[in-house]
Coordinates of C-alpha atoms and ligand atoms in Angstrom, one line a residue:
M127 CA 30.4 29.3 44.7
S128 CA 32.8 27.9 46.6
E129 CA 35.5 25.6 44.5
S130 CA 34.0 22.5 46.4
Q131 CA 30.8 23.3 45.2
T132 CA 31.3 23.5 41.5
D133 CA 31.4 20.0 41.2
I134 CA 28.0 19.3 42.2
R135 CA 25.4 18.5 39.8
K136 CA 22.0 19.8 40.9
G137 CA 19.6 16.8 39.9
L138 CA 22.7 14.9 38.9
V139 CA 22.6 16.1 35.5
G140 CA 24.9 14.3 33.3
V141 CA 26.5 12.4 36.1
V142 CA 27.1 8.7 34.9
A143 CA 26.3 6.6 38.2
D144 CA 27.2 3.0 36.8
V145 CA 27.1 0.9 33.8
S146 CA 24.3 -1.1 32.6
A147 CA 23.6 -3.4 30.0
V148 CA 19.7 -3.2 29.9
S149 CA 19.0 -0.5 27.6
K150 CA 20.8 2.4 25.7
V151 CA 19.8 6.0 25.8
M152 CA 21.2 7.9 22.9
P153 CA 20.5 11.4 22.7
E154 CA 22.5 12.5 19.5
T155 CA 20.6 10.1 17.8
N156 CA 17.3 10.5 19.1
S157 CA 17.2 6.6 19.9
L158 CA 16.9 3.9 22.2
T159 CA 18.0 0.3 22.1
Y160 CA 16.7 -2.9 24.8
R161 CA 19.4 -5.3 24.8
G162 CA 20.5 -4.0 21.4
Y163 CA 17.3 -4.0 19.6
A164 CA 15.7 -0.5 18.5
V165 CA 12.7 -0.1 20.7
Q166 CA 10.8 0.7 17.2
D167 CA 11.7 -2.4 15.9
L168 CA 10.7 -4.2 19.0
A169 CA 7.5 -2.3 18.7
E170 CA 6.6 -3.4 15.7
A171 CA 7.9 -6.9 15.7
C172 CA 7.3 -8.4 19.2
S173 CA 4.6 -8.7 21.8
F174 CA 5.2 -7.1 25.4
E175 CA 5.9 -10.5 26.6
E176 CA 8.8 -11.0 24.2
V177 CA 10.0 -7.7 25.1
A178 CA 9.9 -8.5 29.0
Y179 CA 11.5 -11.6 28.6
L180 CA 14.3 -9.7 26.5
L181 CA 14.6 -7.2 29.3
W182 CA 14.8 -10.3 32.1
N183 CA 17.2 -12.6 30.2
G184 CA 19.5 -10.2 27.7
E185 CA 18.0 -12.3 24.5
L186 CA 14.7 -12.5 22.6
P187 CA 12.9 -16.0 23.4
D188 CA 12.6 -18.6 20.9
A189 CA 8.7 -20.1 20.4
T190 CA 9.0 -22.6 23.3
Q191 CA 10.7 -20.2 25.6
L192 CA 8.0 -17.7 24.8
A193 CA 5.1 -20.1 25.5
A194 CA 6.8 -21.2 28.9
F195 CA 7.3 -17.5 29.7
R196 CA 3.5 -16.6 28.6
A197 CA 1.9 -19.5 30.5
E198 CA 3.8 -18.5 33.7
E199 CA 2.5 -14.9 33.8
A200 CA -0.9 -16.0 32.8
G201 CA -1.2 -18.7 35.5
Q202 CA -0.3 -16.3 38.4
R203 CA -2.6 -13.5 37.6
T204 CA -5.0 -13.8 40.5
I205 CA -4.7 -12.1 43.5
S206 CA -5.6 -13.4 46.9
P207 CA -8.9 -12.2 48.9
A208 CA -6.9 -10.8 51.5
L209 CA -5.7 -8.2 48.8
H210 CA -9.1 -7.9 47.3
G211 CA -10.1 -7.2 50.8
V212 CA -7.5 -4.2 51.1
I213 CA -8.6 -2.8 47.9
R214 CA -11.9 -2.8 48.7
A215 CA -10.7 -0.8 51.9
F216 CA -9.1 1.9 50.3
P217 CA -11.0 5.2 50.3
K218 CA -12.8 6.2 47.1
S219 CA -10.9 9.2 46.8
A220 CA -7.5 7.3 46.8
H221 CA -5.2 8.2 43.8
P222 CA -4.4 5.1 41.7
M223 CA -1.0 5.3 42.0
D224 CA -1.3 5.4 45.8
A225 CA -3.7 2.5 45.3
I226 CA -1.1 0.5 43.2
R227 CA 1.8 1.2 45.3
T228 CA -0.1 -0.1 48.5
A229 CA -1.2 -3.0 46.7
V230 CA 2.7 -3.8 45.7
S231 CA 3.7 -3.0 49.6
F232 CA 1.1 -5.9 50.7
L233 CA 1.9 -8.3 47.7
G234 CA 5.2 -8.1 49.6
M235 CA 4.0 -9.0 52.8
E236 CA 2.2 -12.2 51.6
D237 CA 5.2 -13.1 48.9
P238 CA 5.8 -16.9 49.5
E239 CA 9.8 -15.9 49.3
A240 CA 9.4 -12.7 51.3
G241 CA 12.7 -13.1 53.1
D242 CA 14.6 -14.0 50.1
V243 CA 16.7 -11.8 47.7
S244 CA 18.6 -14.2 45.8
E245 CA 18.4 -13.9 42.0
P246 CA 16.3 -17.1 41.3
A247 CA 14.0 -15.8 44.0
T248 CA 13.8 -12.2 42.5
R249 CA 13.6 -13.5 39.2
R250 CA 10.1 -15.4 40.3
K251 CA 8.9 -12.1 42.4
A252 CA 9.1 -10.4 39.4
M253 CA 7.0 -12.4 37.3
R254 CA 4.3 -13.0 40.2
L255 CA 4.4 -8.8 40.0
L256 CA 4.1 -8.7 36.1
A257 CA 1.2 -11.0 36.4
K258 CA -0.4 -9.5 39.6
I259 CA 0.1 -5.8 39.0
P260 CA -3.0 -5.5 36.2
T261 CA -5.1 -7.3 38.5
A262 CA -4.7 -5.0 41.6
I263 CA -4.8 -1.8 39.2
A264 CA -8.1 -3.1 37.6
A265 CA -9.8 -4.3 41.1
A266 CA -8.9 -0.7 42.5
H267 CA -10.1 1.3 39.5
R268 CA -13.3 -0.8 39.4
A269 CA -13.8 -0.5 43.0
T270 CA -13.8 3.5 42.9
K271 CA -17.1 3.3 40.4
G272 CA -18.9 0.7 42.5
L273 CA -17.6 -2.1 40.5
E274 CA -17.1 -5.9 41.1
P275 CA -13.6 -6.9 40.1
V276 CA -13.4 -8.8 36.8
E277 CA -11.5 -12.5 37.3
P278 CA -8.4 -12.8 35.1
D279 CA -8.3 -14.9 32.2
P280 CA -5.2 -16.9 31.4
R281 CA -6.2 -17.9 28.1
L282 CA -5.6 -14.0 27.0
S283 CA -2.6 -12.4 26.3
F284 CA -1.1 -9.5 28.6
A285 CA -2.6 -6.7 26.7
Q286 CA -5.7 -8.5 25.9
N287 CA -6.3 -9.4 29.6
F288 CA -6.0 -5.9 30.6
F289 CA -9.0 -4.7 28.8
Q290 CA -10.7 -7.6 30.1
I291 CA -10.5 -6.9 33.6
V292 CA -10.6 -3.1 33.4
L293 CA -13.4 -3.0 30.8
G294 CA -15.0 -6.4 30.7
Q295 CA -14.1 -7.1 26.9
V296 CA -11.6 -7.6 24.6
P297 CA -11.6 -5.0 21.7
A298 CA -10.5 -5.5 18.0
P299 CA -7.1 -6.5 17.2
E300 CA -5.8 -3.4 15.9
V301 CA -6.8 -1.6 19.8
V302 CA -4.8 -4.4 21.4
K303 CA -2.1 -3.9 19.2
A304 CA -1.7 0.0 19.6
F305 CA -1.8 -1.0 23.7
D306 CA 0.7 -3.6 23.4
V307 CA 3.0 -1.4 21.7
S308 CA 2.5 1.6 24.3
L309 CA 3.6 -1.2 26.7
I310 CA 6.6 -2.2 25.0
L311 CA 7.5 1.7 24.5
Y312 CA 7.0 2.4 28.2
A313 CA 9.1 -1.0 29.5
E314 CA 12.6 0.5 29.9
H315 CA 14.4 3.9 30.1
G316 CA 18.0 3.6 31.4
F317 CA 18.5 5.2 34.6
N318 CA 15.2 7.5 35.0
A319 CA 14.2 8.7 38.3
S320 CA 11.9 5.8 39.1
T321 CA 14.7 3.0 38.2
F322 CA 17.4 4.9 39.8
T323 CA 15.2 4.8 43.2
A324 CA 14.5 1.3 42.6
R325 CA 18.2 0.5 42.0
T326 CA 19.1 3.0 45.2
V327 CA 16.5 0.8 47.6
T328 CA 18.1 -2.6 45.9
S329 CA 21.7 -1.5 46.6
T330 CA 20.7 -1.6 50.7
G331 CA 20.3 -5.1 50.2
A332 CA 16.1 -4.8 50.6
D333 CA 13.7 -6.9 48.2
L334 CA 12.3 -6.3 44.8
H335 CA 8.8 -5.2 46.3
G336 CA 10.3 -2.8 48.5
A337 CA 12.1 -1.3 45.6
V338 CA 8.9 -1.4 43.4
T339 CA 7.0 0.2 46.1
A340 CA 9.3 3.3 46.0
A341 CA 9.6 3.0 42.2
I342 CA 6.0 3.6 41.9
A343 CA 6.4 6.5 44.4
A344 CA 8.8 8.3 42.2
L345 CA 6.7 7.5 38.7
K346 CA 3.6 9.4 40.3
G347 CA 5.3 12.7 40.1
P348 CA 4.0 14.9 37.1
L349 CA 7.4 15.2 36.1
H350 CA 7.9 11.7 35.3
G351 CA 5.1 9.5 34.9
G352 CA 1.9 11.5 35.9
A353 CA 2.5 13.6 32.4
N354 CA 0.2 11.1 30.5
E355 CA -2.5 12.0 32.5
A356 CA -1.5 15.8 32.7
V357 CA -1.5 15.5 28.8
M358 CA -5.2 14.1 28.6
H359 CA -6.3 16.3 31.0
M360 CA -4.6 19.7 29.0
L361 CA -6.4 18.3 25.6
S362 CA -9.5 18.1 27.5
E363 CA -9.2 21.5 28.9
I364 CA -8.4 22.9 25.1
G365 CA -11.4 21.1 23.9
E366 CA -11.1 21.4 20.1
P367 CA -8.5 22.4 17.8
A368 CA -9.6 25.8 16.5
K369 CA -8.5 26.8 20.5
A370 CA -5.1 25.0 20.6
L371 CA -3.2 28.0 19.3
S372 CA -4.7 30.6 21.7
W373 CA -4.5 28.1 24.5
L374 CA -0.9 27.7 24.1
E375 CA -0.5 31.3 23.9
G376 CA -1.5 31.8 27.3
R377 CA 0.9 29.3 28.7
F378 CA 3.6 31.0 27.1
D379 CA 2.4 34.4 28.6
H380 CA 2.6 33.0 32.0
K381 CA 5.9 30.6 31.2
A382 CA 3.9 27.7 32.4
L383 CA 5.0 24.3 31.5
V384 CA 3.3 22.3 28.7
M385 CA 2.8 18.9 30.0
G386 CA 3.9 16.1 27.4
F387 CA 7.2 18.3 26.1
G388 CA 10.7 18.1 26.9
H389 CA 13.2 15.5 28.3
R390 CA 15.9 15.6 30.7
V391 CA 18.3 13.4 28.0
Y392 CA 16.5 14.1 24.7
K393 CA 16.6 17.4 23.4
N394 CA 15.9 17.0 19.8
G395 CA 13.3 14.5 20.1
D396 CA 12.0 11.1 21.6
S397 CA 12.8 8.4 19.6
R398 CA 9.4 6.6 20.8
V399 CA 7.1 9.4 19.9
P400 CA 6.7 8.8 15.9
T401 CA 5.7 5.1 16.9
M402 CA 3.4 5.7 19.5
T403 CA 1.6 8.6 17.6
K404 CA 1.2 6.3 14.4
Y405 CA -0.6 4.0 16.8
A406 CA -2.5 6.9 18.3
E407 CA -3.7 8.2 14.9
T408 CA -4.7 4.2 14.5
M409 CA -6.7 4.8 17.7
A410 CA -8.4 7.7 16.2
E411 CA -9.1 5.9 13.3
V412 CA -10.8 3.2 14.7
V413 CA -12.8 5.3 16.9
G414 CA -13.6 7.8 14.3
D415 CA -12.6 10.9 16.7
R416 CA -9.7 13.0 15.3
R417 CA -10.1 16.1 17.5
W418 CA -7.2 14.6 19.8
M419 CA -4.8 13.9 17.6
E420 CA -5.5 17.1 15.1
M421 CA -5.0 19.4 18.6
S422 CA -1.9 17.2 19.3
R423 CA -0.8 18.2 15.6
I424 CA -1.4 22.0 16.5
L425 CA 0.7 21.9 19.6
A426 CA 3.4 19.8 18.8
A427 CA 4.3 22.2 16.1
A428 CA 3.9 25.2 17.6
M429 CA 5.7 24.1 20.5
L430 CA 8.6 23.0 17.9
E431 CA 8.2 26.7 16.1
R432 CA 8.1 28.7 19.4
K433 CA 10.2 26.9 21.9
N434 CA 12.4 24.4 19.7
I435 CA 10.9 21.7 22.5
H436 CA 9.9 18.2 21.3
P437 CA 7.2 15.8 22.6
N438 CA 8.0 12.9 24.8
L439 CA 6.3 9.4 24.8
D440 CA 3.7 10.9 27.3
F441 CA 2.0 13.4 24.4
P442 CA 0.9 10.7 22.2
A443 CA 0.3 7.9 24.8
G444 CA -2.4 10.2 26.7
P445 CA -4.6 10.5 23.7
A446 CA -4.1 6.9 23.0
Y447 CA -5.2 5.3 26.2
H448 CA -8.0 8.1 26.2
L449 CA -9.2 6.7 22.8
M450 CA -8.9 2.9 24.0
G451 CA -11.6 3.6 26.4
F452 CA -9.2 3.9 29.7
D453 CA -10.4 6.4 32.2
I454 CA -7.5 9.2 32.8
P455 CA -6.6 8.2 36.2
L456 CA -5.6 4.7 34.8
F457 CA -3.0 6.0 32.6
T458 CA 0.1 6.3 35.2
P459 CA -0.9 3.0 36.4
I460 CA -0.6 1.2 33.1
F461 CA 2.9 2.8 33.0
V462 CA 3.5 0.8 36.3
A463 CA 2.3 -2.5 34.6
S464 CA 4.7 -2.2 31.9
R465 CA 7.8 -0.6 33.5
I466 CA 7.7 -3.4 36.4
T467 CA 9.8 -5.3 33.4
G468 CA 12.6 -2.4 33.2
W469 CA 12.8 -1.8 36.9
A470 CA 12.9 -5.5 37.6
A471 CA 15.8 -6.0 34.9
H472 CA 17.7 -3.0 36.8
V473 CA 17.1 -4.8 40.3
I474 CA 18.7 -8.0 39.4
E475 CA 21.6 -6.2 37.5
Q476 CA 22.1 -4.0 40.7
A477 CA 22.1 -7.0 43.1
A478 CA 24.4 -9.1 41.2
E479 CA 27.2 -6.1 40.8
N480 CA 26.1 -4.4 44.1
R481 CA 27.7 -1.2 45.8
L482 CA 25.4 0.5 48.2
I483 CA 24.2 4.0 46.4
R484 CA 25.4 6.5 48.6
P485 CA 26.4 10.1 47.4
L486 CA 27.7 13.0 49.4
S487 CA 26.2 16.6 50.1
H488 CA 28.0 19.9 50.6
Y489 CA 27.0 21.4 53.6
N490 CA 25.7 24.6 53.4
G491 CA 24.1 25.3 57.0
V492 CA 25.4 27.6 59.7
A493 CA 28.9 26.7 61.3
Q494 CA 29.4 24.4 64.3
R495 CA 28.5 26.2 67.2
A496 CA 27.9 25.3 71.1
V497 CA 24.7 23.9 72.5
P498 CA 23.6 26.8 75.0
P499 CA 21.8 25.4 78.1
L500 CA 17.8 25.7 78.1
D501 CA 17.5 29.0 80.1
A502 CA 19.8 30.7 78.0
R503 CA 17.7 30.2 74.5
Ligands
COA646 N1 6.8 23.5 28.6 C1 7.3 24.4 28.6 N2 8.8 24.9 28.6 C2 9.7 23.6 28.8 C3 9.4 22.0 29.0 C4 7.6 22.2 28.7 N3 7.1 21.0 28.8 N4 10.0 21.8 28.9 C5 11.4 22.5 29.3 N5 10.7 23.6 29.2 C6 12.1 24.7 29.0 C7 12.2 25.1 30.6 O1 11.4 26.0 31.2 C8 13.7 25.5 30.3 O2 13.4 27.0 29.9 P1 14.6 28.5 30.6 O3 15.6 27.8 30.1 O4 13.9 29.3 29.6 O5 14.3 28.1 31.6 C9 14.3 24.9 29.4 O6 12.9 24.2 28.4 C10 14.7 23.8 30.1 O7 14.0 23.0 30.4 P2 14.5 21.9 31.8 O8 13.2 22.3 32.9 O9 16.0 22.4 32.4 O10 14.9 20.9 31.5 P3 15.1 19.5 32.6 O11 15.7 18.5 32.0 O12 15.2 20.1 33.9 O13 13.2 18.9 32.5 C11 11.7 18.1 32.2 C12 12.8 17.9 32.0 C13 10.7 16.3 31.3 C14 11.2 17.8 33.3 C15 10.3 18.9 31.7 O14 10.6 19.0 30.4 C16 9.1 18.9 32.0 O15 8.9 19.3 33.1 N6 8.4 18.6 30.9 C17 7.0 18.5 31.6 C18 6.5 17.4 32.3 C19 6.4 15.8 31.2 O16 6.4 15.9 30.0 N7 7.2 15.4 31.9 C20 7.2 13.6 31.3 C21 9.1 13.7 30.9 S1 9.3 12.1 30.2

């Protein structure tokens, strides 16, 4: 490796690209804070709406501020007949992440402040996206099953409404709480791939819808958000706890990845996992199906013993969403419905102190040469 190549950090591993006051990821203590609050404390004490407010405003809301925030979100959940028409026109085989990416892009064209990238306009756009993304996800999902969309209900919380528009009913409070907790845990996570994508797009002066469209494209990948779906496919393939260990041995033999394990930043455990596992266990009790959590326990113990690799948030979130009654293709779109909060907080932060993101590459192609005439090639 030449001298000039030695400072290349493939995958930007360990590179500190900017300052940020949104969240702090602390791998040395396996912990994560949003605006200074431990994520597990927020998950137990707050609603997703309070956490969204916190991420966007830097402080938790008081009761009046929370009521206003909830009313603003709940009042903007409806999507236009034009977007419903576009969603109906999607191929039935379309990947749900492609569907929500396209819907967000369309919402950008419909946005009443499309040309305005000022901070107040971006904040209003963020609120519209927070409110409308679940409606688009639910409509696209129901369309693939030949079902009509369900109208959002402004009297319901963000989490309750999601169940209503996807499944047509609101479940028991403990199920809604487990879902709300998952939304809080998924909301924000430093300079992860999709957030950095959103910041890069923003750094060019482009608008929030463009940044979020690109972020959704990045989140789709199985090394990022797509892992929560992959976990449930994996558990379904294993089928029963008694087969978990032999299945895992087969993966070790092929040096294959086990989805839901490992993390670029946390090497000794992900602080979000104990909280999500607790609520996934609650779901198993509520539904009366312990199979998935038993399989998960066996896999996690064996991965730690054999590989010293810990599970990440996607590992308990996958079975939790299944036990809540959601189809697997909805899992990563749910991540979008939550992470729009973190993405928007970063877009606002990036735009406020902007510098175009434009790294360098070390050229390793052929040396400069003369262009030969056509008849000499
Ligand atoms: N299953 C099996 N082995 C794994 C693993 C997994 N899920 N995750 C990491 N490893 C192994 C790697 O094979 C590598 O082994 P080696 O040193 O023998 O080559 C070692 O652990 C280090 O992993 P590395 O790929 O260098 O880590 P990374 O920081 O580049 O990648 C992830 C991090 C998340 C991309 C990676 O752990 C992964 O692909 N996990 C599965 C997908 C997933 O759950 N993604 C959600 C992330 S929140």
